[in-house]
């Protein structure tokens, strides 16, 4: 306890110096993985797929054990960028499509715009997925100084095309320009190379905000749903399931990227004044959902469900100005990053109006108790599903996919394969951490890993949950795997949470979803997804193509 107190006091002093100096505002590197499952990282207990660089940041930083995200891509990214629950921006129902004439409302002020006011240079590398039908919705018009990446929800990792809503086209951009020249290069490598280049070329007289939004480990197109270089797939012969083996290769490339970014920060002399966040955007698409092979074991559900497997996220924060190697059990939501990072950068969070995010920086840097006591997972009146956690209790009303994905999905990854802690310590990220006096201690790291490994003590389901019939109630602290429904045992608690959900729903704005616009078909734009709304006249496009007249059913991005 004494050592922890000393470390927190040191962190307070460093944070004070940074917060009161424009020159010393910390560089912020925000790495977001796409569709990474709870059980896909080594620091949560799985031995199946090594993630030494990600694990190194967890063991030498703060691992977030009660951290929640939205259940699917666009809502999560909207919450990150606005600090608001998706129900307050109209982004609560499914995802944005490339031919959909809408985006994250332009009335919303985004994280890079706040950071720009604090002197930051803002760079986006990778996925956007918050609107592109008009240029005003694209990244370089919403606070980012540059963007190399794509606008829609996914892409093939080699040809960089996206198949969705019955359409197909190229989606890779350098700013507003189509990046034809990147064809054939692997997406993870492209984004890593760009991130490293931006770090090395950055003028450190200004702080850097680098938002690295990877494609990995999201599925590609149906003709190649789990793309990875053959040599990387061949390294995982220990995994019998071929789809999981390909997923492992995709994840391994992602982990290598994290290591390369940390080494770049170290080589550029920036690591000692950096904050690095690693997070998923939602739970993993397991057991073939989205043609993917992620794992949320032992949590219940998958991506785009409100079970813990859909919304409890793998996440961490690392910085030399934060304590070294702690497990945070504070409740946190992805919307909290906006006020937390503004606070860490020395901004005035009291000026943030009408947001749902909570400033977690005092908790992280000073050890004070968080003020967050509840998390709204979502309210989707179109699907008829909603979920809310208050303290230890979670209510689940309704479900998505008519209950088809309400089970528990592996693999567990708990086998005889040894966990290589030395590989973690000696990884590029581990060495970068050690260079700024945040070394990884073997025994301490293994104890952290044990704490972060979710255990479900009740293996027999005594009280099943059937949310399509009745609301369900769980004590998610005691029963994180949502095995036993306590609605009948604690009716007063259930009624209280139902009333809270109803009250919150009165503040919601309607979902902003719109029908697919045939003018967005990439065939009209040289087979490229584009900002078609800037060309409203039919004279601007070749209308000789027969286009789908109905919005087709698609697997979610």
Coordinates of C-alpha atoms in Angstrom, one line a residue:
X1 CA 0.0 0.0 0.0
X2 CA 2.9 2.4 0.8
X3 CA 4.5 1.8 -2.6
X4 CA 1.2 2.3 -4.3
X5 CA 0.7 5.6 -2.5
X6 CA 4.2 6.8 -3.4
X7 CA 3.6 5.9 -7.1
X8 CA 0.3 7.8 -7.1
X9 CA 2.0 10.9 -5.6
X10 CA 4.7 10.8 -8.2
X11 CA 2.0 10.5 -10.9
X12 CA 0.2 13.5 -9.4
X13 CA 3.3 15.6 -9.6
X14 CA 4.0 14.6 -13.2
X15 CA 0.4 15.2 -14.2
X16 CA 0.5 18.6 -12.6
X17 CA 3.6 19.6 -14.6
X18 CA 2.1 18.3 -17.9
X19 CA -1.3 20.0 -17.2
X20 CA 0.3 23.3 -16.6
X21 CA 2.7 23.4 -19.6
X22 CA 1.6 23.8 -23.2
X23 CA 5.0 22.5 -24.3
X24 CA 4.7 19.3 -22.2
X25 CA 1.2 18.3 -23.1
X26 CA 1.4 14.5 -23.5
X27 CA 1.4 12.9 -26.9
X28 CA -1.7 10.7 -27.1
X29 CA -1.7 7.5 -29.2
X30 CA -5.1 5.8 -29.3
X31 CA -5.0 2.3 -30.8
X32 CA -8.4 0.8 -31.5
X33 CA -8.7 -2.8 -32.6
X34 CA -11.8 -3.8 -34.6
X35 CA -14.0 -6.7 -33.3
X36 CA -11.4 -8.0 -30.8
X37 CA -12.9 -10.4 -28.3
X38 CA -12.5 -10.4 -24.5
X39 CA -10.6 -13.7 -24.7
X40 CA -8.3 -12.8 -27.7
X41 CA -5.6 -11.1 -25.6
X42 CA -3.1 -13.0 -23.5
X43 CA -3.5 -10.8 -20.5
X44 CA -7.0 -12.1 -20.0
X45 CA -5.8 -15.6 -19.5
X46 CA -5.8 -17.3 -22.9
X47 CA -2.6 -19.1 -24.0
X48 CA -3.7 -19.8 -27.5
X49 CA -2.7 -16.6 -29.4
X50 CA 0.4 -14.8 -28.1
X51 CA -0.1 -11.0 -27.8
X52 CA 3.2 -10.0 -26.1
X53 CA 3.1 -6.3 -27.0
X54 CA -0.4 -5.7 -26.0
X55 CA 0.2 -7.7 -22.8
X56 CA 3.3 -5.7 -22.1
X57 CA 1.3 -2.5 -22.1
X58 CA -1.3 -4.0 -19.7
X59 CA 1.3 -5.2 -17.2
X60 CA 3.3 -2.0 -17.2
X61 CA 0.3 0.3 -17.4
X62 CA -3.3 0.1 -16.1
X63 CA -5.4 -2.8 -17.2
X64 CA -9.1 -1.9 -17.3
X65 CA -11.1 -4.8 -15.9
X66 CA -14.6 -3.3 -15.8
X67 CA -14.4 -1.4 -19.1
X68 CA -17.4 -1.3 -21.5
X69 CA -17.8 -0.4 -25.1
X70 CA -20.9 -0.3 -27.4
X71 CA -21.9 -3.6 -29.0
X72 CA -21.0 -2.6 -32.6
X73 CA -18.6 -0.4 -34.6
X74 CA -20.3 2.9 -35.5
X75 CA -22.0 3.4 -32.1
X76 CA -18.7 2.8 -30.2
X77 CA -16.8 5.1 -32.4
X78 CA -19.4 7.8 -32.1
X79 CA -19.3 7.5 -28.3
X80 CA -15.5 7.8 -28.4
X81 CA -15.5 10.9 -30.6
X82 CA -18.4 12.7 -28.9
X83 CA -18.3 11.6 -25.2
X84 CA -22.0 10.7 -25.6
X85 CA -24.1 7.6 -25.5
X86 CA -25.2 6.7 -29.0
X87 CA -28.9 7.3 -28.0
X88 CA -28.0 11.0 -27.7
X89 CA -26.6 11.3 -31.2
X90 CA -29.0 9.1 -33.2
X91 CA -26.3 6.4 -33.7
X92 CA -27.8 3.7 -31.6
X93 CA -29.1 1.4 -34.2
X94 CA -26.7 -0.8 -36.2
X95 CA -24.0 0.8 -38.3
X96 CA -23.4 3.4 -41.0
X97 CA -23.3 2.1 -44.6
X98 CA -21.2 3.6 -47.4
X99 CA -24.3 4.3 -49.5
X100 CA -26.3 5.7 -46.6
X101 CA -26.8 9.5 -46.8
X102 CA -26.0 10.4 -43.3
X103 CA -23.1 10.7 -40.8
X104 CA -22.3 11.5 -37.2
X105 CA -24.3 14.8 -36.9
X106 CA -22.2 17.9 -37.8
X107 CA -23.6 19.6 -34.7
X108 CA -21.4 17.3 -32.6
X109 CA -18.0 18.5 -31.6
X110 CA -15.4 15.7 -31.8
X111 CA -12.4 14.8 -29.7
X112 CA -9.8 16.0 -32.3
X113 CA -11.5 19.4 -32.4
X114 CA -11.2 19.7 -28.7
X115 CA -7.6 18.6 -28.8
X116 CA -6.8 21.0 -31.6
X117 CA -7.8 23.9 -29.3
X118 CA -5.1 22.6 -27.0
X119 CA -2.5 22.8 -29.7
X120 CA -2.5 19.2 -30.8
X121 CA -1.7 17.9 -34.3
X122 CA -4.3 15.3 -35.1
X123 CA -3.7 12.3 -37.3
X124 CA -6.0 9.5 -38.2
X125 CA -4.7 6.2 -39.7
X126 CA -7.2 3.5 -40.6
X127 CA -10.9 3.1 -40.2
X128 CA -13.4 6.0 -39.9
X129 CA -17.0 4.6 -40.2
X130 CA -18.7 7.8 -39.0
X131 CA -20.0 9.1 -42.3
X132 CA -18.7 10.0 -45.8
X133 CA -21.6 10.7 -48.1
X134 CA -20.5 14.4 -48.1
X135 CA -17.0 15.7 -47.6
X136 CA -18.1 17.6 -44.4
X137 CA -18.5 14.2 -42.7
X138 CA -15.1 12.9 -43.5
X139 CA -12.1 12.9 -41.1
X140 CA -10.1 15.9 -42.5
X141 CA -13.2 18.1 -42.1
X142 CA -13.8 16.9 -38.6
X143 CA -10.6 17.9 -36.8
X144 CA -8.0 15.6 -38.3
X145 CA -5.0 17.1 -40.1
X146 CA -4.5 14.0 -42.2
X147 CA -6.1 10.6 -42.9
X148 CA -4.8 7.5 -44.5
X149 CA -7.4 4.8 -44.4
X150 CA -11.0 4.0 -45.3
X151 CA -14.4 5.4 -44.7
X152 CA -16.7 2.4 -44.5
X153 CA -17.0 -0.4 -41.9
X154 CA -14.6 -3.0 -43.3
X155 CA -12.4 -3.8 -46.2
X156 CA -10.4 -6.7 -47.8
X157 CA -6.9 -6.5 -46.4
X158 CA -5.2 -6.9 -49.8
X159 CA -7.4 -5.3 -52.5
X160 CA -9.0 -2.7 -50.1
X161 CA -12.5 -3.1 -51.5
X162 CA -15.7 -3.3 -49.4
X163 CA -18.8 -5.4 -50.1
X164 CA -21.9 -4.2 -48.4
X165 CA -25.6 -3.6 -49.1
X166 CA -25.2 -5.4 -52.4
X167 CA -22.6 -2.9 -53.6
X168 CA -18.8 -3.4 -54.0
X169 CA -16.0 -0.9 -54.5
X170 CA -12.6 0.3 -53.5
X171 CA -12.3 2.1 -50.1
X172 CA -8.8 3.4 -49.4
X173 CA -8.1 7.1 -49.1
X174 CA -5.2 9.5 -48.6
X175 CA -7.1 12.5 -47.4
X176 CA -9.8 13.0 -50.0
X177 CA -7.8 11.2 -52.7
X178 CA -8.3 7.6 -53.7
X179 CA -5.2 5.6 -52.8
X180 CA -5.0 3.3 -55.8
X181 CA -1.3 2.7 -55.3
X182 CA -1.8 0.7 -52.1
X183 CA -3.5 -2.2 -53.8
X184 CA -1.9 -5.5 -52.8
X185 CA -0.4 -4.2 -49.6
X186 CA -1.7 -5.7 -46.4
X187 CA -3.9 -3.2 -44.5
X188 CA -2.3 -3.8 -41.0
X189 CA 1.2 -3.2 -42.6
X190 CA 0.0 -0.1 -44.4
X191 CA -1.4 1.5 -41.2
X192 CA 1.5 0.5 -39.1
X193 CA 4.0 2.0 -41.6
X194 CA 2.0 5.2 -41.7
X195 CA 1.7 5.5 -38.0
X196 CA 5.5 5.0 -37.5
X197 CA 6.2 7.5 -40.3
X198 CA 4.0 10.1 -38.6
X199 CA 5.7 9.6 -35.2
X200 CA 9.2 9.9 -36.7
X201 CA 8.3 13.0 -38.7
X202 CA 6.3 14.8 -35.9
X203 CA 7.6 18.1 -34.7
X204 CA 7.5 17.7 -31.0
X205 CA 7.1 21.4 -30.3
X206 CA 3.4 20.5 -30.6
X207 CA 1.7 17.5 -29.0
X208 CA 0.5 14.7 -31.2
X209 CA -2.8 12.9 -31.2
X210 CA -2.5 9.8 -33.3
X211 CA -5.7 7.8 -33.7
X212 CA -4.7 4.4 -35.1
X213 CA -7.9 2.6 -36.0
X214 CA -7.0 -0.9 -37.3
X215 CA -8.9 -3.0 -39.7
X216 CA -7.8 -6.0 -37.7
X217 CA -9.4 -8.3 -36.6
X218 CA -12.6 -7.5 -38.4
X219 CA -13.7 -9.9 -41.2
X220 CA -12.9 -9.0 -44.7
X221 CA -15.2 -9.6 -47.7
X222 CA -17.1 -12.9 -48.0
X223 CA -14.7 -14.2 -50.6
X224 CA -11.8 -13.9 -48.1
X225 CA -13.3 -13.3 -44.7
X226 CA -10.1 -13.8 -42.6
X227 CA -7.2 -12.5 -44.7
X228 CA -3.6 -13.0 -43.5
X229 CA -0.3 -13.6 -45.1
X230 CA 0.4 -17.4 -45.6
X231 CA 3.6 -17.3 -43.6
X232 CA 1.8 -15.9 -40.6
X233 CA -1.0 -18.4 -40.8
X234 CA 1.6 -21.2 -41.0
X235 CA 3.1 -20.1 -37.6
X236 CA -0.1 -21.3 -35.8
X237 CA -0.2 -25.0 -36.7
X238 CA -1.0 -25.6 -33.0
X239 CA -4.5 -24.3 -33.6
X240 CA -6.6 -27.1 -35.3
X241 CA -9.5 -24.9 -36.4
X242 CA -8.4 -23.3 -39.7
X243 CA -10.5 -20.2 -39.3
X244 CA -9.2 -19.6 -35.8
X245 CA -5.7 -20.2 -37.1
X246 CA -6.2 -17.4 -39.7
X247 CA -7.7 -15.2 -37.1
X248 CA -4.6 -15.8 -34.9
X249 CA -2.4 -14.6 -37.8
X250 CA -4.4 -11.5 -38.2
X251 CA -4.2 -10.8 -34.5
X252 CA -0.4 -11.5 -34.4
X253 CA 0.0 -8.8 -37.1
X254 CA -2.0 -6.4 -35.0
X255 CA 0.1 -7.2 -31.9
X256 CA 3.3 -6.6 -34.0
X257 CA 1.9 -3.2 -35.0
X258 CA 1.5 -2.2 -31.3
X259 CA 5.2 -3.1 -30.8
X260 CA 6.3 -1.1 -33.8
X261 CA 4.4 1.9 -32.7
X262 CA 5.9 1.7 -29.2
X263 CA 9.4 1.3 -30.6
X264 CA 8.8 4.3 -32.8
X265 CA 7.8 6.4 -29.8
X266 CA 10.9 5.3 -28.0
X267 CA 13.3 6.0 -31.0
X268 CA 11.7 9.4 -31.5
X269 CA 12.2 10.4 -27.9
X270 CA 8.5 10.7 -27.4
X271 CA 7.7 7.7 -25.2
X272 CA 8.6 9.4 -21.9
X273 CA 5.8 12.0 -22.6
X274 CA 3.1 9.8 -24.1
X275 CA -0.2 8.3 -23.2
X276 CA -1.1 5.1 -25.1
X277 CA -4.5 3.6 -25.1
X278 CA -5.4 0.2 -26.5
X279 CA -9.0 -0.9 -26.8
X280 CA -11.5 -2.9 -28.8
X281 CA -14.5 -1.2 -30.3
X282 CA -16.9 -4.0 -29.4
X283 CA -17.0 -7.6 -28.4
X284 CA -15.8 -10.3 -30.7
X285 CA -17.8 -12.0 -33.5
X286 CA -17.3 -15.6 -32.4
X287 CA -18.3 -19.0 -33.7
X288 CA -18.8 -17.9 -37.3
X289 CA -20.7 -14.6 -36.6
X290 CA -19.7 -12.2 -39.4
X291 CA -17.7 -15.2 -40.8
X292 CA -15.2 -14.5 -38.0
X293 CA -13.5 -16.6 -35.3
X294 CA -13.0 -14.3 -32.3
X295 CA -13.5 -15.5 -28.7
X296 CA -15.3 -13.9 -25.8
X297 CA -15.0 -17.0 -23.5
X298 CA -16.3 -17.3 -20.8
X299 CA -18.5 -14.3 -21.3
X300 CA -21.9 -14.6 -22.9
X301 CA -22.8 -13.4 -26.3
X302 CA -21.1 -11.9 -29.3
X303 CA -20.7 -8.6 -31.2
X304 CA -23.9 -6.7 -31.6
X305 CA -25.5 -8.2 -28.5
X306 CA -25.9 -6.6 -25.1
X307 CA -24.5 -9.6 -23.2
X308 CA -21.1 -9.1 -21.5
X309 CA -19.4 -10.7 -24.5
X310 CA -20.7 -8.0 -26.7
X311 CA -20.0 -5.0 -24.6
X312 CA -17.3 -5.8 -22.0
X313 CA -14.1 -4.7 -23.8
X314 CA -10.4 -5.5 -23.7
X315 CA -8.8 -2.2 -22.8
X316 CA -5.8 -0.6 -21.1
X317 CA -4.0 2.7 -20.7
X318 CA -0.3 3.1 -20.5
X319 CA 1.9 6.1 -19.7
X320 CA 5.1 6.8 -17.7
X321 CA 3.0 9.4 -15.8
X322 CA 0.6 6.7 -14.6
X323 CA 1.2 3.9 -12.1
X324 CA 3.1 0.9 -13.3
X325 CA 1.1 -2.3 -13.4
X326 CA -2.3 -2.0 -11.8
X327 CA -5.6 -3.6 -12.4
X328 CA -8.4 -1.0 -12.4
X329 CA -11.8 -2.4 -11.3
X330 CA -13.4 1.1 -11.7
X331 CA -16.5 1.1 -14.0
X332 CA -15.6 2.8 -17.3
X333 CA -17.3 3.3 -20.6
X334 CA -15.8 4.2 -24.0
X335 CA -17.5 7.6 -23.9
X336 CA -15.2 8.4 -20.9
X337 CA -12.2 8.7 -23.1
X338 CA -13.1 12.2 -24.4
X339 CA -13.2 14.0 -21.1
X340 CA -10.4 11.8 -19.7
X341 CA -8.0 12.7 -22.5
X342 CA -8.9 16.3 -22.4
X343 CA -8.3 16.3 -18.7
X344 CA -4.9 14.5 -19.2
X345 CA -4.0 17.1 -21.8
X346 CA -4.6 20.0 -19.4
X347 CA -8.0 21.0 -20.8
X348 CA -10.9 22.4 -18.8
X349 CA -13.5 19.6 -18.6
X350 CA -15.9 21.8 -16.9
X351 CA -16.5 23.4 -20.3
X352 CA -17.8 20.1 -21.7
X353 CA -21.5 20.3 -21.9
X354 CA -24.2 17.6 -22.2
X355 CA -21.9 14.7 -22.4
X356 CA -22.3 11.2 -20.9
X357 CA -18.6 10.5 -20.5
X358 CA -16.9 10.8 -17.1
X359 CA -13.4 12.2 -16.5
X360 CA -11.5 9.1 -15.3
X361 CA -8.1 10.9 -15.2
X362 CA -8.2 11.6 -11.5
X363 CA -8.9 8.0 -10.8
X364 CA -6.1 6.8 -13.1
X365 CA -3.5 9.4 -12.1
X366 CA -4.4 10.0 -8.5
X367 CA -6.2 6.9 -7.3
X368 CA -9.4 8.7 -6.3
X369 CA -12.7 6.8 -6.7
X370 CA -14.4 7.1 -10.0
X371 CA -17.7 9.0 -10.1
X372 CA -19.2 6.6 -12.7
X373 CA -21.7 4.3 -11.1
X374 CA -23.7 3.1 -14.1
X375 CA -23.3 2.3 -17.8
X376 CA -26.0 2.3 -20.4
X377 CA -25.1 -0.4 -22.9
X378 CA -27.7 0.6 -25.4
X379 CA -31.4 1.2 -26.0
X380 CA -32.5 0.1 -29.5
X381 CA -36.2 0.5 -29.9
X382 CA -36.0 -0.9 -33.4
X383 CA -34.5 -4.1 -32.2
X384 CA -36.5 -3.9 -29.0
X385 CA -33.4 -4.5 -26.9
X386 CA -31.8 -2.6 -24.0
X387 CA -29.4 -3.1 -21.2
X388 CA -28.1 -1.1 -18.2
X389 CA -25.5 -1.8 -15.5
X390 CA -25.9 0.0 -12.2
X391 CA -23.3 -0.9 -9.6
X392 CA -23.2 -4.7 -9.4
X393 CA -26.6 -5.1 -11.2
X394 CA -27.4 -5.5 -14.9
X395 CA -30.8 -5.5 -16.5
X396 CA -31.2 -7.0 -20.0
X397 CA -34.5 -6.4 -21.9
X398 CA -35.1 -8.1 -25.2
X399 CA -32.3 -9.3 -27.4
X400 CA -31.0 -9.1 -31.0
X401 CA -31.1 -11.8 -33.7
X402 CA -34.2 -13.3 -31.9
X403 CA -31.9 -14.9 -29.4
X404 CA -29.8 -16.8 -32.0
X405 CA -26.5 -15.5 -30.5
X406 CA -27.3 -15.5 -26.8
X407 CA -25.0 -18.4 -25.8
X408 CA -21.4 -18.8 -24.7
X409 CA -18.7 -19.1 -27.3
X410 CA -15.1 -20.3 -27.2
X411 CA -12.5 -21.4 -27.6
X412 CA -11.3 -21.0 -24.1
X413 CA -7.6 -21.0 -24.9
X414 CA -6.8 -22.6 -21.5
X415 CA -4.8 -25.5 -22.5
X416 CA -1.3 -27.0 -21.9
X417 CA 0.4 -24.3 -24.0
X418 CA 2.7 -22.4 -21.6
X419 CA 2.4 -18.7 -21.3
X420 CA 5.7 -17.1 -22.3
X421 CA 6.1 -14.1 -19.9
X422 CA 9.7 -13.7 -21.0
X423 CA 8.5 -13.0 -24.6
X424 CA 6.2 -10.3 -23.1
X425 CA 9.0 -8.7 -21.1
X426 CA 11.4 -8.7 -24.1
X427 CA 8.8 -7.5 -26.7
X428 CA 9.3 -4.1 -28.3
X429 CA 6.5 -2.7 -26.1
X430 CA 8.1 -4.3 -23.0
X431 CA 11.5 -2.8 -23.8
X432 CA 9.9 0.7 -24.6
X433 CA 8.2 0.6 -21.2
X434 CA 11.4 -0.4 -19.4
X435 CA 13.2 2.5 -21.0
X436 CA 11.0 4.9 -19.1
X437 CA 11.2 3.1 -15.7
X438 CA 8.1 1.0 -16.3
X439 CA 9.6 -2.4 -16.4
X440 CA 7.5 -5.6 -16.3
X441 CA 8.2 -7.8 -13.2
X442 CA 7.6 -11.4 -13.9
X443 CA 5.7 -12.4 -10.7
X444 CA 3.7 -9.2 -10.5
X445 CA 2.6 -9.6 -14.2
X446 CA 1.5 -13.2 -13.6
X447 CA -0.5 -12.1 -10.5
X448 CA -2.1 -9.4 -12.6
X449 CA -3.0 -11.9 -15.3
X450 CA -4.6 -14.1 -12.7
X451 CA -6.8 -11.2 -11.5
X452 CA -7.8 -10.4 -15.0
X453 CA -8.9 -13.9 -15.9
X454 CA -12.6 -14.0 -15.5
X455 CA -13.8 -17.1 -13.6
X456 CA -17.4 -18.2 -13.5
X457 CA -18.0 -20.0 -10.3
X458 CA -21.5 -21.3 -11.1
X459 CA -21.3 -23.7 -14.0
X460 CA -24.9 -24.9 -13.7
X461 CA -27.6 -22.6 -15.0
X462 CA -30.2 -22.6 -12.2
X463 CA -32.4 -19.7 -13.4
X464 CA -32.3 -19.3 -17.2
X465 CA -32.8 -15.9 -18.8
X466 CA -35.3 -15.7 -21.7
X467 CA -35.1 -11.9 -22.5
X468 CA -37.6 -12.1 -25.3
X469 CA -40.2 -13.1 -22.8
X470 CA -39.2 -11.3 -19.6
X471 CA -36.5 -8.8 -18.5
X472 CA -33.5 -10.5 -16.9
X473 CA -31.4 -9.4 -13.9
X474 CA -27.8 -10.3 -13.2
X475 CA -25.3 -9.6 -10.5
X476 CA -22.4 -9.1 -13.0
X477 CA -19.8 -8.8 -10.3
X478 CA -20.6 -12.2 -8.8
X479 CA -21.8 -13.7 -12.1
X480 CA -19.9 -12.0 -15.0
X481 CA -20.9 -14.8 -17.3
X482 CA -24.6 -14.0 -16.9
X483 CA -25.5 -17.6 -16.0
X484 CA -28.2 -17.1 -13.4
X485 CA -31.1 -14.7 -13.8
X486 CA -32.1 -13.2 -10.5
X487 CA -35.2 -11.3 -11.6
X488 CA -37.6 -13.5 -9.6
X489 CA -35.4 -13.3 -6.5
X490 CA -34.9 -9.5 -6.5
X491 CA -38.1 -8.0 -8.1
X492 CA -37.5 -4.6 -6.4
X493 CA -34.1 -4.3 -7.9
X494 CA -35.5 -5.3 -11.3
X495 CA -38.3 -2.7 -11.1
X496 CA -35.8 0.0 -10.1
X497 CA -33.5 -0.7 -13.1
X498 CA -36.5 -0.8 -15.4
X499 CA -37.6 2.6 -14.2
X500 CA -34.0 3.9 -14.8
X501 CA -34.0 2.6 -18.3
X502 CA -37.3 4.2 -19.0
X503 CA -36.1 7.5 -17.7
X504 CA -33.0 7.4 -19.8
X505 CA -35.0 6.5 -22.9
X506 CA -36.9 9.8 -22.5
X507 CA -33.7 11.6 -23.3
X508 CA -33.0 9.6 -26.5
X509 CA -33.1 11.1 -30.0
X510 CA -34.5 9.0 -32.8
X511 CA -32.1 6.7 -34.7
X512 CA -30.7 8.5 -37.7
X513 CA -30.7 5.5 -40.1
X514 CA -31.8 6.2 -43.6
X515 CA -32.5 4.0 -46.7
X516 CA -29.6 3.2 -48.9
X517 CA -29.2 5.8 -51.7
X518 CA -28.7 4.2 -55.2
X519 CA -26.4 7.2 -56.0
X520 CA -23.9 5.7 -53.5
X521 CA -23.3 2.6 -55.6
X522 CA -19.5 2.6 -56.3
X523 CA -20.2 1.4 -59.9
X524 CA -21.2 5.0 -60.6
X525 CA -17.9 6.4 -59.2
X526 CA -15.3 4.3 -60.9
X527 CA -16.0 1.4 -58.6
X528 CA -15.0 3.5 -55.6
X529 CA -16.9 4.4 -52.4
X530 CA -17.1 8.1 -52.4
X531 CA -18.8 11.3 -51.0
X532 CA -21.7 10.9 -53.5
X533 CA -23.8 13.5 -51.7
X534 CA -21.6 16.3 -53.0
X535 CA -22.8 15.4 -56.5
X536 CA -26.6 15.7 -56.1
X537 CA -27.6 16.1 -59.7
X538 CA -28.3 13.0 -61.8
X539 CA -26.3 14.7 -64.6
X540 CA -23.2 14.2 -62.5
X541 CA -23.4 10.4 -62.7
X542 CA -23.9 7.7 -65.3
X543 CA -27.4 6.4 -64.6
X544 CA -27.2 3.6 -67.1
X545 CA -26.6 0.9 -64.4
X546 CA -29.4 -1.1 -63.0
X547 CA -29.3 -0.6 -59.2
X548 CA -30.9 -2.5 -56.4
X549 CA -34.2 -1.0 -55.4
X550 CA -34.5 -2.5 -51.9
X551 CA -32.1 -2.4 -49.1
X552 CA -30.7 -5.9 -48.8
X553 CA -30.2 -7.8 -45.6
X554 CA -26.5 -7.8 -44.7
X555 CA -24.2 -9.0 -42.0
X556 CA -23.3 -6.1 -39.7
X557 CA -20.0 -4.4 -40.1

